[in-house]
Tab-separated table of N, CA, C and O in Angstrom:
chain	number	residue	atom	x	y	z
A	4	UNK	N	116.396	79.530	67.398
A	4	UNK	CA	115.786	80.783	67.813
A	4	UNK	C	115.205	80.658	69.212
A	4	UNK	O	114.680	79.618	69.586
A	5	UNK	N	115.257	81.719	69.914
A	5	UNK	CA	114.717	81.744	71.265
A	5	UNK	C	113.219	82.001	71.214
A	5	UNK	O	112.755	82.891	70.509
A	6	UNK	N	112.474	81.220	71.972
A	6	UNK	CA	111.017	81.382	72.003
A	6	UNK	C	110.638	82.315	73.135
A	6	UNK	O	111.176	82.222	74.232
A	7	UNK	N	109.690	83.197	72.862
A	7	UNK	CA	109.229	84.141	73.867
A	7	UNK	C	107.706	84.173	73.859
A	7	UNK	O	107.065	83.846	72.859
A	8	UNK	N	107.142	84.551	74.999
A	8	UNK	CA	105.690	84.702	75.118
A	8	UNK	C	105.382	86.156	75.401
A	8	UNK	O	106.002	86.775	76.261
A	9	UNK	N	104.398	86.694	74.695
A	9	UNK	CA	103.931	88.059	74.921
A	9	UNK	C	102.503	87.946	75.424
A	9	UNK	O	101.645	87.366	74.764
A	10	UNK	N	102.244	88.492	76.609
A	10	UNK	CA	100.924	88.339	77.215
A	10	UNK	C	100.638	89.524	78.137
A	10	UNK	O	101.526	90.285	78.484
A	11	UNK	N	99.380	89.656	78.493
A	11	UNK	CA	98.962	90.623	79.502
A	11	UNK	C	98.521	89.834	80.720
A	11	UNK	O	97.601	89.021	80.619
A	12	UNK	N	99.154	90.020	81.876
A	12	UNK	CA	98.844	89.171	83.033
A	12	UNK	C	97.455	89.448	83.591
A	12	UNK	O	96.911	90.541	83.457
A	13	UNK	N	96.896	88.436	84.221
A	13	UNK	CA	95.603	88.583	84.879
A	13	UNK	C	95.792	89.372	86.165
A	13	UNK	O	96.893	89.471	86.696
A	14	UNK	N	94.715	89.915	86.668
A	14	UNK	CA	94.820	90.677	87.912
A	14	UNK	C	95.092	89.742	89.077
A	14	UNK	O	94.777	88.558	89.040
A	15	UNK	N	95.678	90.295	90.090
A	15	UNK	CA	96.003	89.529	91.276
A	15	UNK	C	94.716	89.093	91.967
A	15	UNK	O	93.765	89.860	92.076
A	16	UNK	N	94.673	87.882	92.467
A	16	UNK	CA	93.475	87.373	93.121
A	16	UNK	C	93.211	88.063	94.454
A	16	UNK	O	92.101	88.004	94.975
A	17	UNK	N	94.210	88.710	95.010
A	17	UNK	CA	94.068	89.358	96.308
A	17	UNK	C	93.625	90.811	96.191
A	17	UNK	O	93.573	91.517	97.188
A	18	UNK	N	93.313	91.271	95.002
A	18	UNK	CA	92.903	92.656	94.834
A	18	UNK	C	91.682	92.734	93.933
A	18	UNK	O	91.432	91.848	93.136
A	19	UNK	N	90.942	93.811	94.085
A	19	UNK	CA	89.770	93.984	93.239
A	19	UNK	C	90.068	94.914	92.070
A	19	UNK	O	89.350	94.923	91.088
A	20	UNK	N	91.130	95.694	92.149
A	20	UNK	CA	91.491	96.626	91.091
A	20	UNK	C	92.302	95.958	90.001
A	20	UNK	O	92.581	94.761	90.031
A	21	UNK	N	92.700	96.751	89.022
A	21	UNK	CA	93.438	96.233	87.877
A	21	UNK	C	94.891	96.697	87.862
A	21	UNK	O	95.518	96.731	86.803
A	22	UNK	N	95.441	97.055	89.008
A	22	UNK	CA	96.818	97.528	89.068
A	22	UNK	C	97.767	96.426	88.607
A	22	UNK	O	97.553	95.241	88.850
A	23	UNK	N	98.812	96.825	87.912
A	23	UNK	CA	99.857	95.920	87.410
A	23	UNK	C	99.331	94.885	86.421
A	23	UNK	O	99.965	93.854	86.222
A	24	UNK	N	98.194	95.112	85.805
A	24	UNK	CA	97.704	94.170	84.799
A	24	UNK	C	97.394	94.876	83.482
A	24	UNK	O	96.774	94.280	82.607
A	25	UNK	N	97.832	96.098	83.332
A	25	UNK	CA	97.551	96.838	82.101
A	25	UNK	C	98.686	96.738	81.084
A	25	UNK	O	98.470	96.887	79.900
A	26	UNK	N	99.917	96.474	81.542
A	26	UNK	CA	101.057	96.383	80.640
A	26	UNK	C	101.151	94.993	80.020
A	26	UNK	O	100.627	94.021	80.552
A	27	UNK	N	101.852	94.909	78.907
A	27	UNK	CA	102.127	93.648	78.231
A	27	UNK	C	103.500	93.178	78.671
A	27	UNK	O	104.419	93.969	78.844
A	28	UNK	N	103.660	91.880	78.865
A	28	UNK	CA	104.919	91.318	79.338
A	28	UNK	C	105.498	90.371	78.297
A	28	UNK	O	104.769	89.689	77.586
A	29	UNK	N	106.822	90.347	78.242
A	29	UNK	CA	107.537	89.429	77.382
A	29	UNK	C	108.406	88.567	78.280
A	29	UNK	O	109.235	89.084	79.028
A	30	UNK	N	108.185	87.263	78.249
A	30	UNK	CA	108.991	86.312	79.017
A	30	UNK	C	109.501	85.240	78.068
A	30	UNK	O	108.894	84.976	77.031
A	31	UNK	N	110.594	84.628	78.448
A	31	UNK	CA	111.201	83.583	77.626
A	31	UNK	C	110.785	82.215	78.133
A	31	UNK	O	110.682	81.991	79.338
A	32	UNK	N	110.565	81.293	77.205
A	32	UNK	CA	110.250	79.922	77.578
A	32	UNK	C	111.541	79.218	77.971
A	32	UNK	O	112.608	79.513	77.431
A	33	UNK	N	111.463	78.287	78.918
A	33	UNK	CA	112.681	77.600	79.360
A	33	UNK	C	113.290	76.750	78.242
A	33	UNK	O	112.577	76.058	77.517
A	34	UNK	N	114.609	76.832	78.117
A	34	UNK	CA	115.307	76.037	77.107
A	34	UNK	C	115.807	74.719	77.677
A	34	UNK	O	115.975	73.753	76.950
A	35	UNK	N	116.061	74.706	78.983
A	35	UNK	CA	116.514	73.475	79.622
A	35	UNK	C	115.588	73.162	80.787
A	35	UNK	O	114.960	74.051	81.351
A	36	UNK	N	115.535	71.900	81.144
A	36	UNK	CA	114.679	71.485	82.255
A	36	UNK	C	115.322	71.887	83.578
A	36	UNK	O	116.545	71.992	83.693
A	37	UNK	N	114.468	72.119	84.560
A	37	UNK	CA	114.968	72.415	85.895
A	37	UNK	C	115.394	71.117	86.550
A	37	UNK	O	114.790	70.073	86.350
A	38	UNK	N	116.453	71.178	87.349
A	38	UNK	CA	116.908	69.976	88.036
A	38	UNK	C	116.875	70.213	89.537
A	38	UNK	O	116.967	71.334	90.018
A	39	UNK	N	116.751	69.140	90.263
A	39	UNK	CA	116.591	69.203	91.715
A	39	UNK	C	117.921	68.901	92.389
A	39	UNK	O	118.592	67.922	92.049
A	40	UNK	N	118.284	69.737	93.342
A	40	UNK	CA	119.493	69.510	94.110
A	40	UNK	C	119.238	68.365	95.087
A	40	UNK	O	118.291	68.422	95.868
A	41	UNK	N	120.052	67.318	95.071
A	41	UNK	CA	119.755	66.163	95.931
A	41	UNK	C	119.923	66.448	97.421
A	41	UNK	O	119.279	65.816	98.243
A	42	UNK	N	120.751	67.420	97.774
A	42	UNK	CA	121.004	67.688	99.179
A	42	UNK	C	119.918	68.562	99.799
A	42	UNK	O	119.356	68.234	100.842
A	43	UNK	N	119.587	69.668	99.140
A	43	UNK	CA	118.630	70.616	99.727
A	43	UNK	C	117.228	70.471	99.183
A	43	UNK	O	116.276	70.917	99.802
A	44	UNK	N	117.074	69.902	97.989
A	44	UNK	CA	115.754	69.772	97.396
A	44	UNK	C	115.334	70.985	96.585
A	44	UNK	O	114.244	71.015	96.029
A	45	UNK	N	116.179	72.011	96.505
A	45	UNK	CA	115.863	73.194	95.724
A	45	UNK	C	115.978	72.883	94.245
A	45	UNK	O	116.806	72.076	93.834
A	46	UNK	N	115.158	73.544	93.436
A	46	UNK	CA	115.259	73.372	91.989
A	46	UNK	C	116.066	74.519	91.415
A	46	UNK	O	116.011	75.648	91.895
A	47	UNK	N	116.818	74.224	90.373
A	47	UNK	CA	117.631	75.250	89.730
A	47	UNK	C	117.730	74.929	88.248
A	47	UNK	O	117.355	73.855	87.790
A	48	UNK	N	118.262	75.893	87.509
A	48	UNK	CA	118.426	75.728	86.080
A	48	UNK	C	119.623	76.548	85.635
A	48	UNK	O	119.952	77.581	86.231
A	49	UNK	N	120.266	76.121	84.587
A	49	UNK	CA	121.382	76.887	84.036
A	49	UNK	C	120.899	77.924	83.032
A	49	UNK	O	121.684	78.725	82.548
A	50	UNK	N	119.614	77.935	82.738
A	50	UNK	CA	119.019	78.873	81.785
A	50	UNK	C	118.641	80.150	82.522
A	50	UNK	O	117.662	80.201	83.263
A	51	UNK	N	119.418	81.215	82.324
A	51	UNK	CA	119.160	82.468	83.040
A	51	UNK	C	118.085	83.326	82.381
A	51	UNK	O	117.621	84.285	82.985
A	52	UNK	N	117.662	82.988	81.176
A	52	UNK	CA	116.612	83.778	80.525
A	52	UNK	C	115.252	83.607	81.192
A	52	UNK	O	114.358	84.398	80.973
A	53	UNK	N	115.091	82.560	81.983
A	53	UNK	CA	113.829	82.358	82.690
A	53	UNK	C	113.569	83.463	83.704
A	53	UNK	O	112.439	83.706	84.094
A	54	UNK	N	114.603	84.152	84.128
A	54	UNK	CA	114.476	85.193	85.132
A	54	UNK	C	114.044	86.534	84.539
A	54	UNK	O	113.682	87.442	85.278
A	55	UNK	N	114.078	86.656	83.227
A	55	UNK	CA	113.780	87.927	82.574
A	55	UNK	C	112.281	88.066	82.353
A	55	UNK	O	111.633	87.185	81.811
A	56	UNK	N	111.732	89.196	82.779
A	56	UNK	CA	110.326	89.536	82.549
A	56	UNK	C	110.283	91.016	82.179
A	56	UNK	O	110.427	91.878	83.034
A	57	UNK	N	110.112	91.298	80.882
A	57	UNK	CA	110.101	92.686	80.408
A	57	UNK	C	108.673	93.182	80.284
A	57	UNK	O	107.784	92.439	79.892
A	58	UNK	N	108.483	94.438	80.604
A	58	UNK	CA	107.155	95.049	80.584
A	58	UNK	C	107.110	96.119	79.499
A	58	UNK	O	108.057	96.913	79.360
A	59	UNK	N	106.000	96.152	78.743
A	59	UNK	CA	105.815	97.118	77.664
A	59	UNK	C	104.438	97.760	77.803
A	59	UNK	O	103.488	97.094	78.215
A	60	UNK	N	104.301	99.025	77.437
A	60	UNK	CA	102.991	99.681	77.575
A	60	UNK	C	101.945	99.178	76.582
A	60	UNK	O	100.751	99.207	76.869
A	61	UNK	N	102.376	98.701	75.410
A	61	UNK	CA	101.431	98.212	74.398
A	61	UNK	C	101.914	96.889	73.823
A	61	UNK	O	103.098	96.533	73.927
A	62	UNK	N	100.997	96.181	73.198
A	62	UNK	CA	101.339	94.917	72.545
A	62	UNK	C	102.261	95.168	71.361
A	62	UNK	O	103.195	94.407	71.121
A	63	UNK	N	102.034	96.249	70.641
A	63	UNK	CA	102.849	96.559	69.475
A	63	UNK	C	104.299	96.824	69.860
A	63	UNK	O	105.220	96.467	69.129
A	64	UNK	N	104.522	97.451	71.014
A	64	UNK	CA	105.886	97.705	71.476
A	64	UNK	C	106.595	96.400	71.800
A	64	UNK	O	107.777	96.223	71.482
A	65	UNK	N	105.892	95.462	72.401
A	65	UNK	CA	106.486	94.163	72.722
A	65	UNK	C	106.789	93.377	71.453
A	65	UNK	O	107.847	92.740	71.343
A	66	UNK	N	105.890	93.424	70.479
A	66	UNK	CA	106.101	92.716	69.215
A	66	UNK	C	107.284	93.314	68.459
A	66	UNK	O	108.125	92.581	67.923
A	67	UNK	N	107.378	94.641	68.433
A	67	UNK	CA	108.500	95.266	67.712
A	67	UNK	C	109.828	94.951	68.390
A	67	UNK	O	110.842	94.764	67.714
A	68	UNK	N	109.862	94.865	69.714
A	68	UNK	CA	111.087	94.467	70.415
A	68	UNK	C	111.483	93.048	70.027
A	68	UNK	O	112.652	92.770	69.749
A	69	UNK	N	110.512	92.140	70.006
A	69	UNK	CA	110.794	90.747	69.651
A	69	UNK	C	111.287	90.635	68.213
A	69	UNK	O	112.205	89.855	67.923
A	70	UNK	N	110.726	91.400	67.317
A	70	UNK	CA	111.142	91.348	65.922
A	70	UNK	C	112.537	91.940	65.731
A	70	UNK	O	113.331	91.434	64.944
A	71	UNK	N	112.848	93.023	66.456
A	71	UNK	CA	114.175	93.635	66.357
A	71	UNK	C	115.275	92.693	66.836
A	71	UNK	O	116.381	92.716	66.329
A	72	UNK	N	114.967	91.864	67.817
A	72	UNK	CA	115.963	90.963	68.386
A	72	UNK	C	115.838	89.536	67.859
A	72	UNK	O	116.409	88.611	68.441
A	73	UNK	N	115.126	89.355	66.745
A	73	UNK	CA	114.964	88.059	66.078
A	73	UNK	C	114.491	86.969	67.029
A	73	UNK	O	115.028	85.856	67.049
A	74	UNK	N	113.471	87.259	67.806
A	74	UNK	CA	112.892	86.291	68.731
A	74	UNK	C	111.678	85.641	68.087
A	74	UNK	O	110.867	86.315	67.456
A	75	UNK	N	111.562	84.347	68.227
A	75	UNK	CA	110.370	83.631	67.807
A	75	UNK	C	109.361	83.792	68.943
A	75	UNK	O	109.604	83.317	70.052
A	76	UNK	N	108.253	84.469	68.704
A	76	UNK	CA	107.341	84.805	69.792
A	76	UNK	C	105.935	84.296	69.534
A	76	UNK	O	105.561	84.001	68.407
A	77	UNK	N	105.189	84.193	70.614
A	77	UNK	CA	103.789	83.777	70.588
A	77	UNK	C	103.008	84.804	71.393
A	77	UNK	O	103.389	85.151	72.518
A	78	UNK	N	101.898	85.287	70.843
A	78	UNK	CA	101.070	86.272	71.523
A	78	UNK	C	99.887	85.555	72.165
A	78	UNK	O	99.151	84.834	71.489
A	79	UNK	N	99.719	85.738	73.457
A	79	UNK	CA	98.596	85.165	74.189
A	79	UNK	C	97.629	86.294	74.523
A	79	UNK	O	97.921	87.136	75.373
A	80	UNK	N	96.502	86.313	73.837
A	80	UNK	CA	95.506	87.371	74.041
A	80	UNK	C	94.784	87.156	75.373
A	80	UNK	O	94.450	86.014	75.716
A	81	UNK	N	94.506	88.234	76.101
A	81	UNK	CA	93.775	88.067	77.367
A	81	UNK	C	92.303	87.775	77.114
A	81	UNK	O	91.733	88.186	76.097
A	82	UNK	N	91.706	87.041	78.038
A	82	UNK	CA	90.281	86.760	77.934
A	82	UNK	C	89.490	87.999	78.322
A	82	UNK	O	89.920	88.790	79.159
A	83	UNK	N	88.323	88.148	77.715
A	83	UNK	CA	87.469	89.279	78.052
A	83	UNK	C	86.930	89.114	79.470
A	83	UNK	O	86.565	88.002	79.887
A	84	UNK	N	86.898	90.201	80.187
A	84	UNK	CA	86.437	90.155	81.562
A	84	UNK	C	84.919	90.130	81.604
A	84	UNK	O	84.264	90.934	80.953
A	85	UNK	N	84.361	89.207	82.347
A	85	UNK	CA	82.913	89.109	82.482
A	85	UNK	C	82.507	89.838	83.750
A	85	UNK	O	82.867	89.440	84.849
A	86	UNK	N	81.783	90.920	83.585
A	86	UNK	CA	81.383	91.715	84.729
A	86	UNK	C	79.917	91.484	85.032
A	86	UNK	O	79.071	91.535	84.148
A	87	UNK	N	79.617	91.229	86.259
A	87	UNK	CA	78.241	91.076	86.717
A	87	UNK	C	77.956	92.275	87.607
A	87	UNK	O	78.508	92.386	88.708
A	88	UNK	N	77.117	93.159	87.119
A	88	UNK	CA	76.809	94.372	87.854
A	88	UNK	C	75.685	94.073	88.831
A	88	UNK	O	74.607	93.635	88.437
A	89	UNK	N	75.962	94.282	90.105
A	89	UNK	CA	74.974	94.031	91.142
A	89	UNK	C	74.938	95.218	92.090
A	89	UNK	O	75.923	95.917	92.251
A	90	UNK	N	73.814	95.404	92.705
A	90	UNK	CA	73.669	96.410	93.745
A	90	UNK	C	73.172	95.718	95.014
A	90	UNK	O	72.460	94.709	94.958
A	91	UNK	N	73.543	96.245	96.136
A	91	UNK	CA	73.134	95.641	97.400
A	91	UNK	C	71.617	95.649	97.540
A	91	UNK	O	71.024	94.719	98.074
A	92	UNK	N	70.972	96.673	97.010
A	92	UNK	CA	69.520	96.773	97.136
A	92	UNK	C	68.794	95.693	96.340
A	92	UNK	O	67.633	95.406	96.616
A	93	UNK	N	69.472	95.070	95.366
A	93	UNK	CA	68.850	93.980	94.607
A	93	UNK	C	68.536	92.780	95.491
A	93	UNK	O	67.662	91.974	95.169
A	94	UNK	N	69.210	92.634	96.623
A	94	UNK	CA	68.929	91.534	97.543
A	94	UNK	C	67.534	91.654	98.159
A	94	UNK	O	66.974	90.666	98.606
A	95	UNK	N	66.981	92.852	98.205
A	95	UNK	CA	65.700	93.093	98.855
A	95	UNK	C	64.607	93.497	97.875
A	95	UNK	O	63.556	93.968	98.267
A	96	UNK	N	64.837	93.283	96.587
A	96	UNK	CA	63.890	93.678	95.553
A	96	UNK	C	62.708	92.706	95.527
A	96	UNK	O	62.830	91.519	95.789
A	97	UNK	N	61.521	93.231	95.181
A	97	UNK	CA	60.335	92.393	95.058
A	97	UNK	C	60.377	91.540	93.793
A	97	UNK	O	59.695	90.528	93.698
A	98	UNK	N	61.175	91.934	92.801
A	98	UNK	CA	61.314	91.168	91.559
A	98	UNK	C	62.441	90.148	91.653
A	98	UNK	O	62.917	89.643	90.642
A	99	UNK	N	62.826	89.783	92.795
A	99	UNK	CA	63.912	88.835	93.011
A	99	UNK	C	63.529	87.466	92.459
A	99	UNK	O	62.434	86.974	92.673
A	100	UNK	N	64.457	86.816	91.734
A	100	UNK	CA	64.158	85.581	91.015
A	100	UNK	C	64.480	84.316	91.803
A	100	UNK	O	64.124	83.239	91.392
A	101	UNK	N	65.152	84.401	92.915
A	101	UNK	CA	65.686	83.214	93.582
A	101	UNK	C	64.718	82.555	94.545
A	101	UNK	O	65.117	81.822	95.430
A	102	UNK	N	63.477	82.797	94.448
A	102	UNK	CA	62.521	82.093	95.319
A	102	UNK	C	61.996	82.970	96.448
A	102	UNK	O	62.224	84.172	96.497
A	103	UNK	N	61.294	82.331	97.360
A	103	UNK	CA	60.660	83.054	98.450
A	103	UNK	C	61.657	83.434	99.535
A	103	UNK	O	62.703	82.821	99.706
A	104	UNK	N	61.235	84.432	100.295
A	104	UNK	CA	62.048	84.842	101.438
A	104	UNK	C	61.918	83.793	102.535
A	104	UNK	O	60.877	83.217	102.759
A	105	UNK	N	62.993	83.554	103.239
A	105	UNK	CA	62.947	82.562	104.320
A	105	UNK	C	62.924	83.207	105.683
A	105	UNK	O	62.912	82.518	106.673
A	106	UNK	N	62.918	84.513	105.785
A	106	UNK	CA	62.914	85.180	107.086
A	106	UNK	C	61.888	86.298	107.130
A	106	UNK	O	61.357	86.725	106.196
């Protein structure tokens, strides 16, 4: 059976928004090892399923696709996002906890 991973990708490190991280993705695990070309140094593989990355709007849609096509799959749940709410004015608050002002 072909192994597949179902996951929701993390947000891009170069952006502050959540674009392209709301959908669930299904990717296949490599079946063969990658080999290095001795002349150019490029890596390649004969396994073309590594190139497939399918996107689904919900986790249930991805799971039902995997079940319909008899794929052995693993679901990787995303970690909860830890949000620290701060305001710029908190830097100048009298209740500031980080010690005395230096200026």
